Structure formats: structure tokens, C-alpha cells
Coordinates of C-alpha atoms in Angstrom, one line a residue:
X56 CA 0.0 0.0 0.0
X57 CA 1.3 3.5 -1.2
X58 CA 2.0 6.1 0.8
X59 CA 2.4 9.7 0.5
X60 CA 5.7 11.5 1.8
X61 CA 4.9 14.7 0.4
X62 CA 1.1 16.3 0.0
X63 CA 0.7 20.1 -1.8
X64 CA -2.2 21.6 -2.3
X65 CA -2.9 25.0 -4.0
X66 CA 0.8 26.7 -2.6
X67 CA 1.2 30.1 -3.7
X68 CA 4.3 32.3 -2.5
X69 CA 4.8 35.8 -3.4
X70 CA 8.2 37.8 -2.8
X71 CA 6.9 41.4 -3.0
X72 CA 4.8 41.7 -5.8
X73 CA 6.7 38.9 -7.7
X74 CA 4.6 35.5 -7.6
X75 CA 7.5 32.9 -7.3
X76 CA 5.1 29.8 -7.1
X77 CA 1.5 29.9 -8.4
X78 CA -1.6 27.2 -7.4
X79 CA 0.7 24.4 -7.4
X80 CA -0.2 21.2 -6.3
X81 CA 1.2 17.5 -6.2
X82 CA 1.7 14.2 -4.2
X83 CA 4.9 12.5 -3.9
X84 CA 4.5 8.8 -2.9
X85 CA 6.9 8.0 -0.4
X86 CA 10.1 5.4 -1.8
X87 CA 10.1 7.3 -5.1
X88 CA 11.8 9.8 -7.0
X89 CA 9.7 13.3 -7.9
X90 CA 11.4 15.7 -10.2
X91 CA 11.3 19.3 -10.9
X92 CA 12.1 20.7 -14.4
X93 CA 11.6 24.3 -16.0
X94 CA 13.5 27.1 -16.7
X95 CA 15.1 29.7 -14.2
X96 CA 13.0 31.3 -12.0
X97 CA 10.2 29.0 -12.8
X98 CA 9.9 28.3 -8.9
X99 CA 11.7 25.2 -8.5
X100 CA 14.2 26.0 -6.0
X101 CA 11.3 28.0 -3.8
X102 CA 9.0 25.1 -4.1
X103 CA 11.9 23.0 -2.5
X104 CA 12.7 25.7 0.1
X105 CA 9.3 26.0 1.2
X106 CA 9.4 21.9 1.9
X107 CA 11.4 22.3 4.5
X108 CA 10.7 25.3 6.2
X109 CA 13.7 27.4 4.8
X110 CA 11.8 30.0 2.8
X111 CA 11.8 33.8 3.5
X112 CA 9.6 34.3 5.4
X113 CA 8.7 30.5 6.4
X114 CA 5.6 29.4 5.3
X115 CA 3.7 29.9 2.1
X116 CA 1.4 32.1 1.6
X117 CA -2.0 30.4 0.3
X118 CA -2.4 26.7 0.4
X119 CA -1.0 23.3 2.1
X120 CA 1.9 21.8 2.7
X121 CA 2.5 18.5 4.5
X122 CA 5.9 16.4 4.3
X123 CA 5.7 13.0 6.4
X124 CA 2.3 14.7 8.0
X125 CA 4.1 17.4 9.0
X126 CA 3.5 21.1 8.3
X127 CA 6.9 22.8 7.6
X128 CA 5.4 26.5 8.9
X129 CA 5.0 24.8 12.4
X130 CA 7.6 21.5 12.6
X131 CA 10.3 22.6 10.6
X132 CA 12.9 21.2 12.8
X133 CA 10.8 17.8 12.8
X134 CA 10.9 18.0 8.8
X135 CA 14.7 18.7 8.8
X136 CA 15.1 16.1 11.5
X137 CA 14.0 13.6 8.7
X138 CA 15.2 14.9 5.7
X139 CA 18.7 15.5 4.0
X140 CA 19.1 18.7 1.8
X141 CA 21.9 18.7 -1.3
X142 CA 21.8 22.7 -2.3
X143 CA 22.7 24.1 -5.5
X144 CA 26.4 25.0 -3.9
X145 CA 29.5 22.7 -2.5
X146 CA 29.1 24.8 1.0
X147 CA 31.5 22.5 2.7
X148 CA 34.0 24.1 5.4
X149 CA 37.4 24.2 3.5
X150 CA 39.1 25.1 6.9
X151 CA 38.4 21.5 7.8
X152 CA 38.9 17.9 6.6
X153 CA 36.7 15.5 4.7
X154 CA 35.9 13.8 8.0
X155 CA 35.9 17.0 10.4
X156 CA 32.9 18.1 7.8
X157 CA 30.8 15.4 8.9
X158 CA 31.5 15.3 12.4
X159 CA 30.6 18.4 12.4
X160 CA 27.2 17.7 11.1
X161 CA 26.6 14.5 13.0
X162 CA 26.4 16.9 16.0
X163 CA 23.2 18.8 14.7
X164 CA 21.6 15.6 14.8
X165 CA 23.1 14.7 18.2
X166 CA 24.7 11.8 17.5
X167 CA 26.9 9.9 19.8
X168 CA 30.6 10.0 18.3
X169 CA 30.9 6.1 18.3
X170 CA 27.8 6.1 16.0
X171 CA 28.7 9.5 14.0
X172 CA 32.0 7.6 13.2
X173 CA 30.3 4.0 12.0
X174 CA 27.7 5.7 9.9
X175 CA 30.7 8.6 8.5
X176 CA 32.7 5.1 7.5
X177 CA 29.9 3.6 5.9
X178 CA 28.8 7.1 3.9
X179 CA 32.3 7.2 2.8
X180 CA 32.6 3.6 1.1
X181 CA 29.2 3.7 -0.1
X182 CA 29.9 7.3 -2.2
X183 CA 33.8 6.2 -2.9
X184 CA 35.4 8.4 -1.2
X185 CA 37.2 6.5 1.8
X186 CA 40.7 7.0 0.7
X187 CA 40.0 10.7 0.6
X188 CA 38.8 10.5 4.5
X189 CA 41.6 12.8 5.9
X190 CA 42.1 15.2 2.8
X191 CA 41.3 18.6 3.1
X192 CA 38.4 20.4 1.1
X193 CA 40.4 21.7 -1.6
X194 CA 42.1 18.9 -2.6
X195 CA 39.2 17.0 -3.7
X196 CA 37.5 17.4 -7.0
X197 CA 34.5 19.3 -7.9
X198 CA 33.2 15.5 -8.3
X199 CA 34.1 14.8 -5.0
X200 CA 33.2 17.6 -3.3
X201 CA 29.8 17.0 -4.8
X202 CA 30.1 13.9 -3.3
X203 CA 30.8 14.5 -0.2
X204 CA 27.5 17.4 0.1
X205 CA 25.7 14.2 -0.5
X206 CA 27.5 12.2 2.1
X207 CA 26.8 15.3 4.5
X208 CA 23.1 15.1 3.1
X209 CA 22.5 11.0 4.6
X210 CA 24.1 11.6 8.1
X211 CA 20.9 11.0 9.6
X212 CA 19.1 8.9 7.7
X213 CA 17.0 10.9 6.2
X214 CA 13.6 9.2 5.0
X215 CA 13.3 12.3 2.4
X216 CA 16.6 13.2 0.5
X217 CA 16.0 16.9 -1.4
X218 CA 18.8 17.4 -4.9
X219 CA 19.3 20.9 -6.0
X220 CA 20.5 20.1 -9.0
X221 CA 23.0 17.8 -7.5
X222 CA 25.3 16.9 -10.9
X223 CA 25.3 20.6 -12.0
X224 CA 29.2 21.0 -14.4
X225 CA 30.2 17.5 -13.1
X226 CA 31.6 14.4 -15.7
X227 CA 29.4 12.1 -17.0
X228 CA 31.3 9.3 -14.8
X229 CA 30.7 11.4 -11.7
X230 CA 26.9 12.0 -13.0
X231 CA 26.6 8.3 -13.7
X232 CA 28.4 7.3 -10.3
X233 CA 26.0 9.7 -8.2
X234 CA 22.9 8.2 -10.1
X235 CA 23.5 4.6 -9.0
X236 CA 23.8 6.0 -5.4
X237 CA 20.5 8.1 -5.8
X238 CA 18.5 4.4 -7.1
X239 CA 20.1 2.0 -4.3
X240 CA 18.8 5.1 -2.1
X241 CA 15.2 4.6 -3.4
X242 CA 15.4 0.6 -2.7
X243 CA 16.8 1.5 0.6
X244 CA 13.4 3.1 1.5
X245 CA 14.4 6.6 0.6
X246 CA 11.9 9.2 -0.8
X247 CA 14.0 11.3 -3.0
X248 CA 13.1 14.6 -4.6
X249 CA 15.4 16.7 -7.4
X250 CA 15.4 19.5 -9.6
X251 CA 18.3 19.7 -12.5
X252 CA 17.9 20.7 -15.4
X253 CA 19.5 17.6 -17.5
X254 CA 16.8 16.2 -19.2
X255 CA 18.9 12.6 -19.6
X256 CA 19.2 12.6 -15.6
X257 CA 15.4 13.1 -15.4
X258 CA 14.2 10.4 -17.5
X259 CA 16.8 8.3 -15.9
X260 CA 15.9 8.9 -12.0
X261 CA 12.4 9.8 -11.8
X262 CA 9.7 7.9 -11.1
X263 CA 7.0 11.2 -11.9
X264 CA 8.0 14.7 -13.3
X265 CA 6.7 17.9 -12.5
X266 CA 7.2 20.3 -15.4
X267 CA 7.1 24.1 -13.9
X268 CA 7.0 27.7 -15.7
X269 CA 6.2 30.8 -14.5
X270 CA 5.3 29.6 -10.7
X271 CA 3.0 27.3 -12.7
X272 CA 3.2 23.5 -13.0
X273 CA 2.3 23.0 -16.8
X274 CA 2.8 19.5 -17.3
X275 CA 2.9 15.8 -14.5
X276 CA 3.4 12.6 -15.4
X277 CA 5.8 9.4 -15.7
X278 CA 8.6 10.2 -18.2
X279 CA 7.1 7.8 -20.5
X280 CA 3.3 9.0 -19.6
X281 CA 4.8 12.9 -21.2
X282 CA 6.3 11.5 -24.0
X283 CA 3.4 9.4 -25.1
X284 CA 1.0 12.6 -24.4
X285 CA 2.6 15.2 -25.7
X286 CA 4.9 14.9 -27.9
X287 CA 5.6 13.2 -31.6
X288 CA 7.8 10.0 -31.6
X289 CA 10.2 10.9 -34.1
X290 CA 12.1 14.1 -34.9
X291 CA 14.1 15.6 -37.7
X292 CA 16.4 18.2 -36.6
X293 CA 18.3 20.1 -39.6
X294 CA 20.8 22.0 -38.1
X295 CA 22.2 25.9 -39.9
X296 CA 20.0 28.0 -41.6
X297 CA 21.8 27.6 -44.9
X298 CA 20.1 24.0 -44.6
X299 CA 16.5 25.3 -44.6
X300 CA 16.1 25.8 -48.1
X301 CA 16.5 22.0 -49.2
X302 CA 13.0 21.3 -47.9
X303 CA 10.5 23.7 -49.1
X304 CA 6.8 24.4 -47.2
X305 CA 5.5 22.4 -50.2
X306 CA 7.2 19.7 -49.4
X307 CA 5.9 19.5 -45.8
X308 CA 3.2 17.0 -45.1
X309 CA 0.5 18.7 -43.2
X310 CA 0.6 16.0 -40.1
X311 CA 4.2 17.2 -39.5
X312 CA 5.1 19.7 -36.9
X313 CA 7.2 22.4 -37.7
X314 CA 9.1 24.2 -34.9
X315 CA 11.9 26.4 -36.3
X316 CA 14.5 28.3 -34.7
X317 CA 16.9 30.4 -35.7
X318 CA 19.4 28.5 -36.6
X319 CA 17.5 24.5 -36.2
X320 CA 14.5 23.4 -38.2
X321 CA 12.8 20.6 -36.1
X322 CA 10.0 18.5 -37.6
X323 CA 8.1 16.5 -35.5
X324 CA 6.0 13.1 -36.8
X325 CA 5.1 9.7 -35.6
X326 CA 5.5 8.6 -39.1
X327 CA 8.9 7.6 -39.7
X328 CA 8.9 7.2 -43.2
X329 CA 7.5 10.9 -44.0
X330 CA 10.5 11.9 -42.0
X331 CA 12.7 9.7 -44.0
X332 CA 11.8 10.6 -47.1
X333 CA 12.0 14.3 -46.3
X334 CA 15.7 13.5 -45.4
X335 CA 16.5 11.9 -48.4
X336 CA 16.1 15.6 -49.9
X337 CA 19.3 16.9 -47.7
X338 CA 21.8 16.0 -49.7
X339 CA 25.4 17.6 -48.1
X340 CA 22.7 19.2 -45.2
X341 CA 23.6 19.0 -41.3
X342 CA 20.5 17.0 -40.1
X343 CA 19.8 13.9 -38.2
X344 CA 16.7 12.2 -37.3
X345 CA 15.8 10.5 -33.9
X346 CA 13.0 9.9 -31.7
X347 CA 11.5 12.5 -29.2
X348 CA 13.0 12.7 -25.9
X349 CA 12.5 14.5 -22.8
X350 CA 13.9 17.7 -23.9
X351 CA 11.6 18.0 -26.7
X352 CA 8.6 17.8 -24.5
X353 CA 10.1 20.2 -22.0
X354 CA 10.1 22.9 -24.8
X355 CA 7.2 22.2 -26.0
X356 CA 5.5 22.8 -22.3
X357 CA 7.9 26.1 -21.4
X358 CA 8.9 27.8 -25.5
X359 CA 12.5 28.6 -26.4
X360 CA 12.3 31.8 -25.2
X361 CA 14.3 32.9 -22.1
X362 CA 12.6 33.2 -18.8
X363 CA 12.0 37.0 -18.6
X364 CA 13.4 36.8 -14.9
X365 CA 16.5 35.5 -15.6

């Protein structure tokens, strides 16, 4: 029988006359992973904030929030008792060691030292990084460092783990690496929620995707559930203006989508062949076709335009 770690309902939050998060409402069932995508400034981050109780201000200003049964305007040190946070920086003391950093943090949590030490051990082996246990801060990788937030992140258990974009400028081993550690997480009994905006790392981790713009959520579902729904299954992408001309309007069936660019013609169809023989017109063209993915759909729900707030 499911349950539900995390229930909003109708959350608006307003910074001044700016309205940061807008009627937005979703369940996240507990042992899974919930994702946030959209632009900058869609709301993403202040949706997180506001799940924990580290919001200005506190508490939202119209509508429900409940994490675990708790309400994060009144129990926020309950919620942040059970949950592990991984922000958008590497804030890691680089005055002290790897270990000294989580020593450190095992005393928020008031853990004896015989037990902070057993469970630092075991965080270290299970996010590779026991050979770096005395090294100081700067010596470590951005890969590691990244790590090592996460490591900070599980000191207590946590049955809610919250990612701020947690693979932001790192290699795709490192991005791989931390992805394995997010899944055994999530058998482990773990409730995991994440904004990035890597579409790959998405459709890889998550279980149900929010897609967010303006304050707005604008599109929910399993990956697969928003590429079946909204989207075409195959795509032509022709890539330099000087390309364009090769396929005229004319030539254009009318149950292919055209979304152009400035510099990429995209034409979307879930017939193959059309697409095929539309590319067989290309001679010495930049184009390739392949089927729709996650990025596709997140344009499709948010435009190519830049966020005005950013």
C-alpha cells in the first residue's frame, strides 16, 4: 500500500509583488523519486525551500503543505530532523577535513561520536570516497566535493533526500556514479526529490516529473506518460539556416510539426517514413533524425524563449 511522503495543495508564494510559485499542487509517494524541471526562475528552487521550512519568510502564503504529515510553517525542525538537503552549492567548510565536515554535522543531529563515526565510515565507502577521509576540502575534485555534500546530506538517515541540482558542471562518470547511489537510495526506502535541469538525468531517475514555468506547473506525469502525451515520436532536426532551403513548405506533409528556430528546423511526426523521405532531400545538409525525448517535451511545455526573470 502506497504512501504519501509529500502532499501540496494550492501553494502560492509571493516575494513582494513577484509571484514565485503559483496554485501548485502535487503528491509525492513515499520510496520514489519526484522531479522538478523548467526554466530559471520557474519556482523550482522556492517550491523545495518551502518543503522544509527554509523559505523567506517561512511558510507559504496560500495553500497546504504536508511532508511525512508534518506542516513545515510549524515542525520545521521535525521536517529537517527527517530529511537531508543537497543545495545548489559545494558549502563545505574548506578550513576543515573531509571527515571533520561530517563530524561536524553529525552533532546537529546529536549523534553519539561512536555512532557518527560507523555511519561517516559507511557514507564514505558507499559514495567512494574513503581514501579521501583525511584530505582537506580543496584537494578534492569538484566531483568529489559534490560527493561529499551528499554524504553530508545521509548523516541522519534521512527518509526524504531533497537534490538541487546535484550533478550541475560534473563528468558524465561522476553524473553516472551519483545516479547509482540516488537508485540504491530509493530501494533502501528513501523518498528522493530533485530539480536539474538535464533532461537525460530526469528520464533516468524519476519515477513522476513535474514540469514548472512561470510559478505554474504545466505538465505531470511518468517520463514515458509525457512523452506518449505530448509529444511526436520521431524528430528531424536540420541543423544551420543555410540548410533550410532544401526542404521547401511544399514539401511539408500537413501532419508534421514544424518548430523552427533560428538556426534549427525541427520536424516532429510519428511517421517515420514521412521523416525519412523528407531527409533523403538533404543531400550535403547538417541534419539527423531520432526519436523524441524528454527535452523536446520540456520545450514544448515552457517555448524557447528565455525566462523573462532571468
Amino acid at each position: 500500500m502506497s504512501t504519501v511522503a509529500v502532499s501540496v495543495k494550492n501553494i502560492s508564494k509571493y516575494f513582494g509583488k513577484v509571484c514565485a510559485v503559483r496554485d501548485l499542487g502535487f503528491e509525492v509517494q513515499a520510496n520514489t523519486c519526484f522531479g522538478f524541471l523548467g526554466p530559471n526562475g520557474a519556482g523550482k528552487t522556492t517550491m523545495m525551500k518551502m518543503l522544509y521550512g527554509k523559505c523567506t519568510r517561512g511558510a507559504a502564503d496560500d495553500g497546504t503543505i504536508e511532508v511525512f504529515g508534518y506542516d513545515p510553517a510549524k515542525d520545521e525542525l521535525a521536517i529537517k530532523y527527517l530529511s537531508g538537503v543537497v543545495s545548489q552549492d559545494n558549502n563545505l567548510d574548506e578550513e576543515l577535513n573531509v571527515i571533520s565536515n561530517l563530524m561536524v554535522y553529525a552533532r546537529f543531529y546529536a549523534l553519539p561520536r561512536k555512532i557518527a563515526k560507523s555511519r561517516i565510515e559507511y557514507l564514505l565507502d558507499f559514495l567512494e570516497l574513503s581514501e579521501k577521509t583525511y584530505s582537506r576540502i580543496k584537494e578534492l575534485s569538484g566531483g568529489m566535493q559534490r560527493r561529499l555534500v551528499i554524504a553530508r546530506a545521509l548523516m541522519n538517515n534521512p527518509k526524504l533526500l531533497i537534490l538541487d541540482e546535484p550533478t550541475t558542471g560534473l563528468d558524465p562518470q561522476v553524473r553516472h556514479l551519483i545516479w547509482d547511489k540516488l537508485r540504491q537510495l530509493k530501494k533502501q526506502g528513501t523518498t528522493v526529490l530533485l530539480t536539474t535541469h538535464y533532461m537525460e538525468e530526469a528520464f533516468a531517475l524519476c519515477d513522476e516529473i513535474l514540469i514548472m514555468d512561470k510559478g505554474k506547473g504545466v505538465m505531470q506525469g511518468t517520463p514515458a506518460q509525457l512523452l506518449e502525451q505530448n509529444v511526436e515520436k520521431y524528430v528531424l532536426e536540420i541543423i544551420g539556416s543555410q540548410s533550410f532551403d532544401a526542404v521547401s513548405d511544399n514539401d511539408i506533409p500537413q501532419t508534421v510539426r514544424v518548430d523552427r528556430s533560428e538556426e534549427t528546423l525541427r520536424l516532429y511526426s510519428d511517421d517515420a517514413q514521412h521523416l525519412k523521405l523528407l531527409a533523403s532531400q538533404l543531400q550535403g545538409a547538417h541534419y539527423y533524425l531520432r526519436q523524441a525525448n524528454l527535452e523536446d517535451v520540456f520545450l514544448k511545455a515552457t517555448g524557447r524563449a528565455l525566462n523573462e526573470r532571468q
